[in-house]
Amino acid sequence: MSAPKFTTQGCRLNAYETEAMKDLAAQAGLSNAVVVNTCAVTAEAVRKARQEIRKLRRDNPDAKLIVTGCAAQTEPETFAKMAEVDAVIGNTEKMTPDTWQGLTADFIGETEAVQVNDIMSVTETAQHLIDGFGTRSRAYVQVQNGCDHRCTFCIIPYGRGNSRSVPAGVIVDQIKRLVDKGFNEVVLTGVDLTSWGVDLPAHPKLGDLVMRILKLVPDLPRLRISSIDSIEVDENLMQAIATEPRLMPHLHLSLQHGDDLILKRMKRRHLRDDAIRFAEEARALRPDMTFGADIIAGFPTETEAHFENSLKLVEECALTWLHVFPYSPREGTPAARMPAVDGRAIKDRSARLRAAGVAAVARHLAEQQGRTHRVLMEAPDMGRTEQFTEVRFNAVQPVGQIVQATITGSDGHQLVA
């Protein structure tokens, strides 16, 4: 009776949900199984999922092979047709105990082999709370799932459904438990984090949640928020940036592009000037603020002039950590029907954006020389600053603790203390 094996692809939220599934599978007594939690963000992600499934079947010929996640939700038939796959379960089903109880049977019947319901009909966030996912120092708390927006390139709403929020009281109670267990940093995660509260009574905003957590959990040393849509940032979140040192000065922005026409064709809700203005305001309120950003290279109809506006945005918003995505069409999205950019141009533009990102990181590292930082230790010789910059230590430090360190240099990727 071997414990099930899990493999995770894609985002941090998927990784969180894998931890929840491990608990659910253990409670159900599932054994001799392999579970693949897939991603659907690009066509390449789906291809990698299929490749991984074939490899896992070769390595585990007698195990029950279960596929779930966003690709399973959006393309259940793709995986159901694979000879290697025994069961396909949707994003809602994977978070319910009954599903895992059903999967413990010796034989999965034909009617049970595909359990994928209409994600758009889901109105609640299934909360199987994980107290301690992450490292021993940092825990992740899912506060929101789904997305109400329909960007023309994105398949994720069809894998995650519409926006659903976890009530603030549930979140605060979980964070209190995490602090009691010794975690020094909590990260709030979600698919569209800044839409938190839209479906709750009185429609609170993300800033209200942040202020409430910091007030009601005074022993929490560090609160971090993950990717946000800057156009949705509310006044209370800006106030928290300005006045709450326990809110970490690092924001990852969902920008996607730097040209107004392409942003319109993407069906984004901001213009380039909105992004620049937000970055300037946030840094004025918190001078040590650093930004990460998602940017797509080679979106359909993108010209060299359009691309140059994305490239210039790196300096105009003072971005440091870039996630560059070469555009690839996702069947079922409006962008997949738009005139495509030549593949060689997409590759070239992606490389130039990544080079700009490498240069931005180098500038950031150089600026830290001689500065003192409070570093949360993730390993005996590695931790992260409040701006999420990795620091390598020459001497062993206590894992999970926040230590004061003076930066003596960098190796091009990490700071050295």
Tab-separated table of C-alpha atoms in Angstrom, residues 124-411:
chain	number	residue	atom	x	y	z
A	124	GLU	CA	-18.221	29.163	-3.329
A	125	THR	CA	-14.508	28.694	-2.789
A	126	ALA	CA	-13.959	25.196	-1.442
A	127	GLN	CA	-11.680	25.760	1.503
A	128	HIS	CA	-9.539	22.847	2.547
A	129	LEU	CA	-7.210	24.933	4.676
A	130	ILE	CA	-3.496	24.139	4.690
A	131	ASP	CA	-1.704	25.339	7.787
A	132	GLY	CA	1.897	25.550	6.713
A	133	PHE	CA	2.219	25.095	2.966
A	134	GLY	CA	5.430	26.682	1.715
A	135	THR	CA	8.760	26.692	3.489
A	136	ARG	CA	9.179	26.502	7.255
A	137	SER	CA	9.376	30.289	7.226
A	138	ARG	CA	6.705	31.345	4.711
A	139	ALA	CA	3.108	30.130	4.407
A	140	TYR	CA	0.635	30.697	1.574
A	141	VAL	CA	-3.042	31.408	2.180
A	142	GLN	CA	-5.575	31.137	-0.633
A	143	VAL	CA	-8.070	33.989	-0.234
A	144	GLN	CA	-9.697	33.994	-3.675
A	145	ASN	CA	-10.261	31.795	-6.727
A	146	GLY	CA	-11.533	32.381	-10.261
A	147	CYS	CA	-11.741	35.500	-12.420
A	148	ASP	CA	-14.622	37.645	-13.725
A	149	HIS	CA	-12.545	39.233	-16.501
A	150	ARG	CA	-12.214	37.868	-20.019
A	151	CYS	CA	-8.836	38.909	-21.395
A	152	THR	CA	-8.722	37.781	-25.010
A	153	PHE	CA	-5.578	35.641	-24.575
A	154	CYS	CA	-6.571	33.870	-21.352
A	155	ILE	CA	-8.185	30.459	-20.866
A	156	ILE	CA	-7.896	30.523	-17.050
A	157	PRO	CA	-11.465	31.745	-16.244
A	158	TYR	CA	-12.723	28.622	-18.011
A	159	GLY	CA	-10.496	26.509	-15.776
A	160	ARG	CA	-11.133	28.387	-12.543
A	161	GLY	CA	-14.620	29.843	-12.940
A	162	ASN	CA	-15.832	33.250	-11.803
A	163	SER	CA	-14.332	35.121	-8.855
A	164	ARG	CA	-15.083	33.657	-5.412
A	165	SER	CA	-13.724	35.031	-2.138
A	166	VAL	CA	-12.915	33.423	1.195
A	167	PRO	CA	-14.550	35.442	4.026
A	168	ALA	CA	-12.176	37.684	5.972
A	169	GLY	CA	-12.907	35.985	9.304
A	170	VAL	CA	-11.864	32.586	7.938
A	171	ILE	CA	-8.640	34.092	6.564
A	172	VAL	CA	-7.771	35.877	9.812
A	173	ASP	CA	-8.343	32.706	11.846
A	174	GLN	CA	-6.075	30.722	9.555
A	175	ILE	CA	-3.315	33.328	9.719
A	176	LYS	CA	-3.540	33.360	13.529
A	177	ARG	CA	-2.970	29.582	13.503
A	178	LEU	CA	-0.001	29.967	11.185
A	179	VAL	CA	1.575	32.623	13.430
A	180	ASP	CA	1.007	30.362	16.453
A	181	LYS	CA	2.908	27.640	14.573
A	182	GLY	CA	5.895	29.968	14.172
A	183	PHE	CA	5.533	31.246	10.615
A	184	ASN	CA	7.050	34.695	10.182
A	185	GLU	CA	5.595	35.497	6.785
A	186	VAL	CA	2.208	34.897	5.144
A	187	VAL	CA	1.520	35.361	1.432
A	188	LEU	CA	-2.035	36.006	0.219
A	189	THR	CA	-2.706	34.182	-3.049
A	190	GLY	CA	-5.514	33.968	-5.601
A	191	VAL	CA	-6.232	33.908	-9.329
A	192	ASP	CA	-7.371	37.569	-9.441
A	193	LEU	CA	-6.367	38.786	-6.002
A	194	THR	CA	-7.569	42.379	-6.338
A	195	SER	CA	-11.117	41.164	-7.017
A	196	TRP	CA	-11.273	39.726	-3.486
A	197	GLY	CA	-14.534	40.723	-1.809
A	198	VAL	CA	-16.608	41.432	-4.926
A	199	ASP	CA	-18.933	38.524	-4.082
A	200	LEU	CA	-19.046	39.093	-0.299
A	201	PRO	CA	-21.640	41.135	1.646
A	202	ALA	CA	-20.828	44.881	1.560
A	203	HIS	CA	-18.252	44.176	-1.200
A	204	PRO	CA	-15.046	44.793	0.795
A	205	LYS	CA	-11.781	45.424	-1.072
A	206	LEU	CA	-8.381	43.756	-0.852
A	207	GLY	CA	-7.067	46.771	1.088
A	208	ASP	CA	-9.777	46.217	3.710
A	209	LEU	CA	-8.620	42.602	4.105
A	210	VAL	CA	-4.949	43.620	4.393
A	211	MET	CA	-5.704	46.257	7.048
A	212	ARG	CA	-7.895	43.809	8.958
A	213	ILE	CA	-5.212	41.114	8.997
A	214	LEU	CA	-2.536	43.537	10.192
A	215	LYS	CA	-4.839	44.854	12.929
A	216	LEU	CA	-6.188	41.527	14.180
A	217	VAL	CA	-2.933	39.553	13.906
A	218	PRO	CA	-0.444	41.946	15.533
A	219	ASP	CA	2.139	39.172	16.027
A	220	LEU	CA	2.453	38.534	12.268
A	221	PRO	CA	5.877	39.972	11.306
A	222	ARG	CA	5.453	40.003	7.518
A	223	LEU	CA	2.435	40.020	5.192
A	224	ARG	CA	3.008	39.702	1.457
A	225	ILE	CA	0.523	39.900	-1.401
A	226	SER	CA	1.091	38.099	-4.678
A	227	SER	CA	0.153	39.169	-8.214
A	228	ILE	CA	-2.257	42.103	-8.423
A	229	ASP	CA	-4.078	44.053	-11.121
A	230	SER	CA	-2.907	47.614	-10.458
A	231	ILE	CA	-6.027	49.232	-11.949
A	232	GLU	CA	-8.125	47.542	-9.223
A	233	VAL	CA	-6.005	48.693	-6.275
A	234	ASP	CA	-8.162	50.488	-3.692
A	235	GLU	CA	-7.456	53.392	-1.325
A	236	ASN	CA	-6.988	51.187	1.734
A	237	LEU	CA	-4.348	49.116	-0.020
A	238	MET	CA	-2.492	52.294	-0.944
A	239	GLN	CA	-2.794	53.420	2.675
A	240	ALA	CA	-1.358	50.085	3.832
A	241	ILE	CA	1.553	50.496	1.418
A	242	ALA	CA	2.206	53.945	2.871
A	243	THR	CA	1.761	53.213	6.585
A	244	GLU	CA	2.242	49.511	7.323
A	245	PRO	CA	5.878	48.371	7.466
A	246	ARG	CA	4.700	44.771	7.996
A	247	LEU	CA	3.234	44.796	4.463
A	248	MET	CA	6.191	43.810	2.306
A	249	PRO	CA	7.445	46.344	-0.293
A	250	HIS	CA	7.194	44.005	-3.259
A	251	LEU	CA	4.273	43.862	-5.710
A	252	HIS	CA	3.941	41.661	-8.769
A	253	LEU	CA	1.892	43.507	-11.391
A	254	SER	CA	-0.277	41.907	-14.062
A	255	LEU	CA	0.680	44.373	-16.817
A	256	GLN	CA	0.844	42.077	-19.897
A	257	HIS	CA	1.856	44.840	-22.345
A	258	GLY	CA	3.044	48.428	-22.686
A	259	ASP	CA	1.119	49.599	-25.752
A	260	ASP	CA	-2.407	51.011	-25.507
A	261	LEU	CA	-3.703	49.464	-28.737
A	262	ILE	CA	-2.449	45.990	-27.790
A	263	LEU	CA	-3.850	46.404	-24.269
A	264	LYS	CA	-7.225	47.214	-25.852
A	265	ARG	CA	-7.005	44.135	-28.094
A	266	MET	CA	-6.105	42.082	-25.025
A	267	LYS	CA	-9.248	43.499	-23.367
A	268	ARG	CA	-7.201	44.741	-20.430
A	269	ARG	CA	-8.731	47.478	-18.281
A	270	HIS	CA	-5.724	49.784	-17.978
A	271	LEU	CA	-3.561	51.916	-20.280
A	272	ARG	CA	0.217	52.261	-20.147
A	273	ASP	CA	-0.081	55.608	-18.351
A	274	ASP	CA	-2.201	53.935	-15.646
A	275	ALA	CA	0.581	51.420	-15.015
A	276	ILE	CA	3.270	54.090	-14.894
A	277	ARG	CA	1.197	56.304	-12.608
A	278	PHE	CA	0.510	53.441	-10.184
A	279	ALA	CA	4.194	52.497	-10.010
A	280	GLU	CA	5.174	56.120	-9.356
A	281	GLU	CA	2.517	56.562	-6.649
A	282	ALA	CA	3.394	53.300	-4.886
A	283	ARG	CA	7.100	54.114	-4.894
A	284	ALA	CA	6.411	57.653	-3.630
A	285	LEU	CA	4.522	56.127	-0.700
A	286	ARG	CA	7.117	53.402	-0.136
A	287	PRO	CA	10.529	54.317	-1.599
A	288	ASP	CA	11.938	50.811	-1.108
A	289	MET	CA	9.148	49.247	-3.194
A	290	THR	CA	10.165	46.784	-5.934
A	291	PHE	CA	7.970	45.510	-8.744
A	292	GLY	CA	7.685	42.310	-10.679
A	293	ALA	CA	5.510	42.083	-13.786
A	294	ASP	CA	4.021	39.704	-16.333
A	295	ILE	CA	4.594	40.798	-19.929
A	296	ILE	CA	3.562	38.962	-23.101
A	297	ALA	CA	5.802	39.203	-26.174
A	298	GLY	CA	4.389	38.724	-29.659
A	299	PHE	CA	0.668	39.123	-29.005
A	300	PRO	CA	-1.282	38.972	-32.310
A	301	THR	CA	-0.964	42.159	-34.424
A	302	GLU	CA	1.993	43.374	-32.303
A	303	THR	CA	4.376	45.467	-34.409
A	304	GLU	CA	7.943	46.391	-33.517
A	305	ALA	CA	6.699	49.820	-32.393
A	306	HIS	CA	4.097	48.194	-30.119
A	307	PHE	CA	6.777	45.930	-28.667
A	308	GLU	CA	9.119	48.864	-28.038
A	309	ASN	CA	6.452	50.318	-25.736
A	310	SER	CA	6.588	47.136	-23.641
A	311	LEU	CA	10.365	47.316	-23.572
A	312	LYS	CA	10.282	50.961	-22.433
A	313	LEU	CA	7.807	50.075	-19.689
A	314	VAL	CA	10.571	48.181	-17.846
A	315	GLU	CA	12.328	51.470	-17.114
A	316	GLU	CA	9.241	53.684	-16.960
A	317	CYS	CA	7.695	51.537	-14.210
A	318	ALA	CA	11.116	50.669	-12.744
A	319	LEU	CA	10.350	46.950	-12.984
A	320	THR	CA	12.832	44.522	-11.453
A	321	TRP	CA	11.497	40.975	-11.708
A	322	LEU	CA	10.081	40.163	-15.170
A	323	HIS	CA	7.997	37.124	-16.069
A	324	VAL	CA	8.176	37.100	-19.878
A	325	PHE	CA	5.655	34.991	-21.781
A	326	PRO	CA	6.146	34.359	-25.510
A	327	TYR	CA	2.597	34.468	-26.868
A	328	SER	CA	1.106	31.127	-27.867
A	329	PRO	CA	-2.521	30.775	-29.002
A	330	ARG	CA	-5.021	29.015	-26.751
A	331	GLU	CA	-7.858	27.416	-28.686
A	332	GLY	CA	-11.184	28.881	-27.588
A	333	THR	CA	-9.838	32.370	-26.864
A	334	PRO	CA	-10.554	35.414	-29.109
A	335	ALA	CA	-6.828	36.158	-29.510
A	336	ALA	CA	-6.290	32.769	-31.177
A	337	ARG	CA	-8.342	34.061	-34.130
A	338	MET	CA	-6.333	37.290	-34.502
A	339	PRO	CA	-3.484	37.705	-37.065
A	340	ALA	CA	-0.419	35.995	-35.626
A	341	VAL	CA	3.074	37.445	-35.268
A	342	ASP	CA	5.921	35.543	-36.945
A	343	GLY	CA	7.389	32.951	-34.575
A	344	ARG	CA	10.955	34.208	-35.068
A	345	ALA	CA	9.873	37.734	-34.097
A	346	ILE	CA	8.159	36.381	-30.965
A	347	LYS	CA	11.336	34.528	-29.980
A	348	ASP	CA	13.502	37.590	-30.629
A	349	ARG	CA	11.230	39.957	-28.691
A	350	SER	CA	11.006	37.532	-25.774
A	351	ALA	CA	14.795	37.368	-25.618
A	352	ARG	CA	15.094	41.170	-25.662
A	353	LEU	CA	12.550	41.514	-22.857
A	354	ARG	CA	14.362	38.892	-20.805
A	355	ALA	CA	17.649	40.729	-21.385
A	356	ALA	CA	16.019	43.913	-20.091
A	357	GLY	CA	14.913	41.930	-17.054
A	358	VAL	CA	18.428	40.629	-16.416
A	359	ALA	CA	19.760	44.195	-16.616
A	360	ALA	CA	17.055	45.403	-14.203
A	361	VAL	CA	17.973	42.709	-11.670
A	362	ALA	CA	21.666	43.615	-11.999
A	363	ARG	CA	20.857	47.277	-11.249
A	364	HIS	CA	18.773	46.302	-8.236
A	365	LEU	CA	21.503	44.054	-6.836
A	366	ALA	CA	24.146	46.741	-7.317
A	367	GLU	CA	21.982	49.281	-5.452
A	368	GLN	CA	21.884	47.035	-2.365
A	369	GLN	CA	25.665	47.025	-1.841
A	370	GLY	CA	26.430	48.116	1.741
A	371	ARG	CA	22.744	48.282	2.766
A	372	THR	CA	21.297	46.480	5.746
A	373	HIS	CA	18.281	44.219	5.218
A	374	ARG	CA	15.974	42.142	7.363
A	375	VAL	CA	16.182	38.711	5.780
A	376	LEU	CA	13.745	35.830	6.305
A	377	MET	CA	15.793	32.619	6.235
A	378	GLU	CA	14.446	29.867	3.959
A	379	ALA	CA	17.509	27.617	4.247
A	380	PRO	CA	20.593	27.628	6.509
A	381	ASP	CA	22.493	29.745	3.958
A	382	MET	CA	19.708	31.478	1.977
A	383	GLY	CA	16.917	33.934	2.740
A	384	ARG	CA	14.950	36.779	1.165
A	385	THR	CA	14.787	40.484	1.841
A	386	GLU	CA	11.507	42.329	2.257
A	387	GLN	CA	11.712	43.082	-1.501
A	388	PHE	CA	11.904	39.301	-2.130
A	389	THR	CA	15.554	39.408	-3.229
A	390	GLU	CA	17.539	36.262	-2.480
A	391	VAL	CA	20.502	36.631	-0.123
A	392	ARG	CA	23.239	34.017	0.163
A	393	PHE	CA	25.038	33.834	3.532
A	394	ASN	CA	28.569	32.652	4.170
A	395	ALA	CA	27.634	31.545	7.696
A	396	VAL	CA	24.753	29.296	8.767
A	397	GLN	CA	21.650	31.129	9.995
A	398	PRO	CA	18.512	29.868	11.852
A	399	VAL	CA	15.917	28.715	9.297
A	400	GLY	CA	12.559	30.451	9.657
A	401	GLN	CA	13.951	33.420	11.549
A	402	ILE	CA	14.332	37.028	10.424
A	403	VAL	CA	17.957	38.132	10.654
A	404	GLN	CA	19.622	41.492	10.107
A	405	ALA	CA	22.301	41.397	7.432
A	406	THR	CA	24.595	43.852	5.672
A	407	ILE	CA	25.009	43.225	1.964
A	408	THR	CA	28.634	42.800	0.900
A	409	GLY	CA	28.131	42.031	-2.794
A	410	SER	CA	26.259	39.918	-5.333
A	411	ASP	CA	26.907	37.098	-7.783
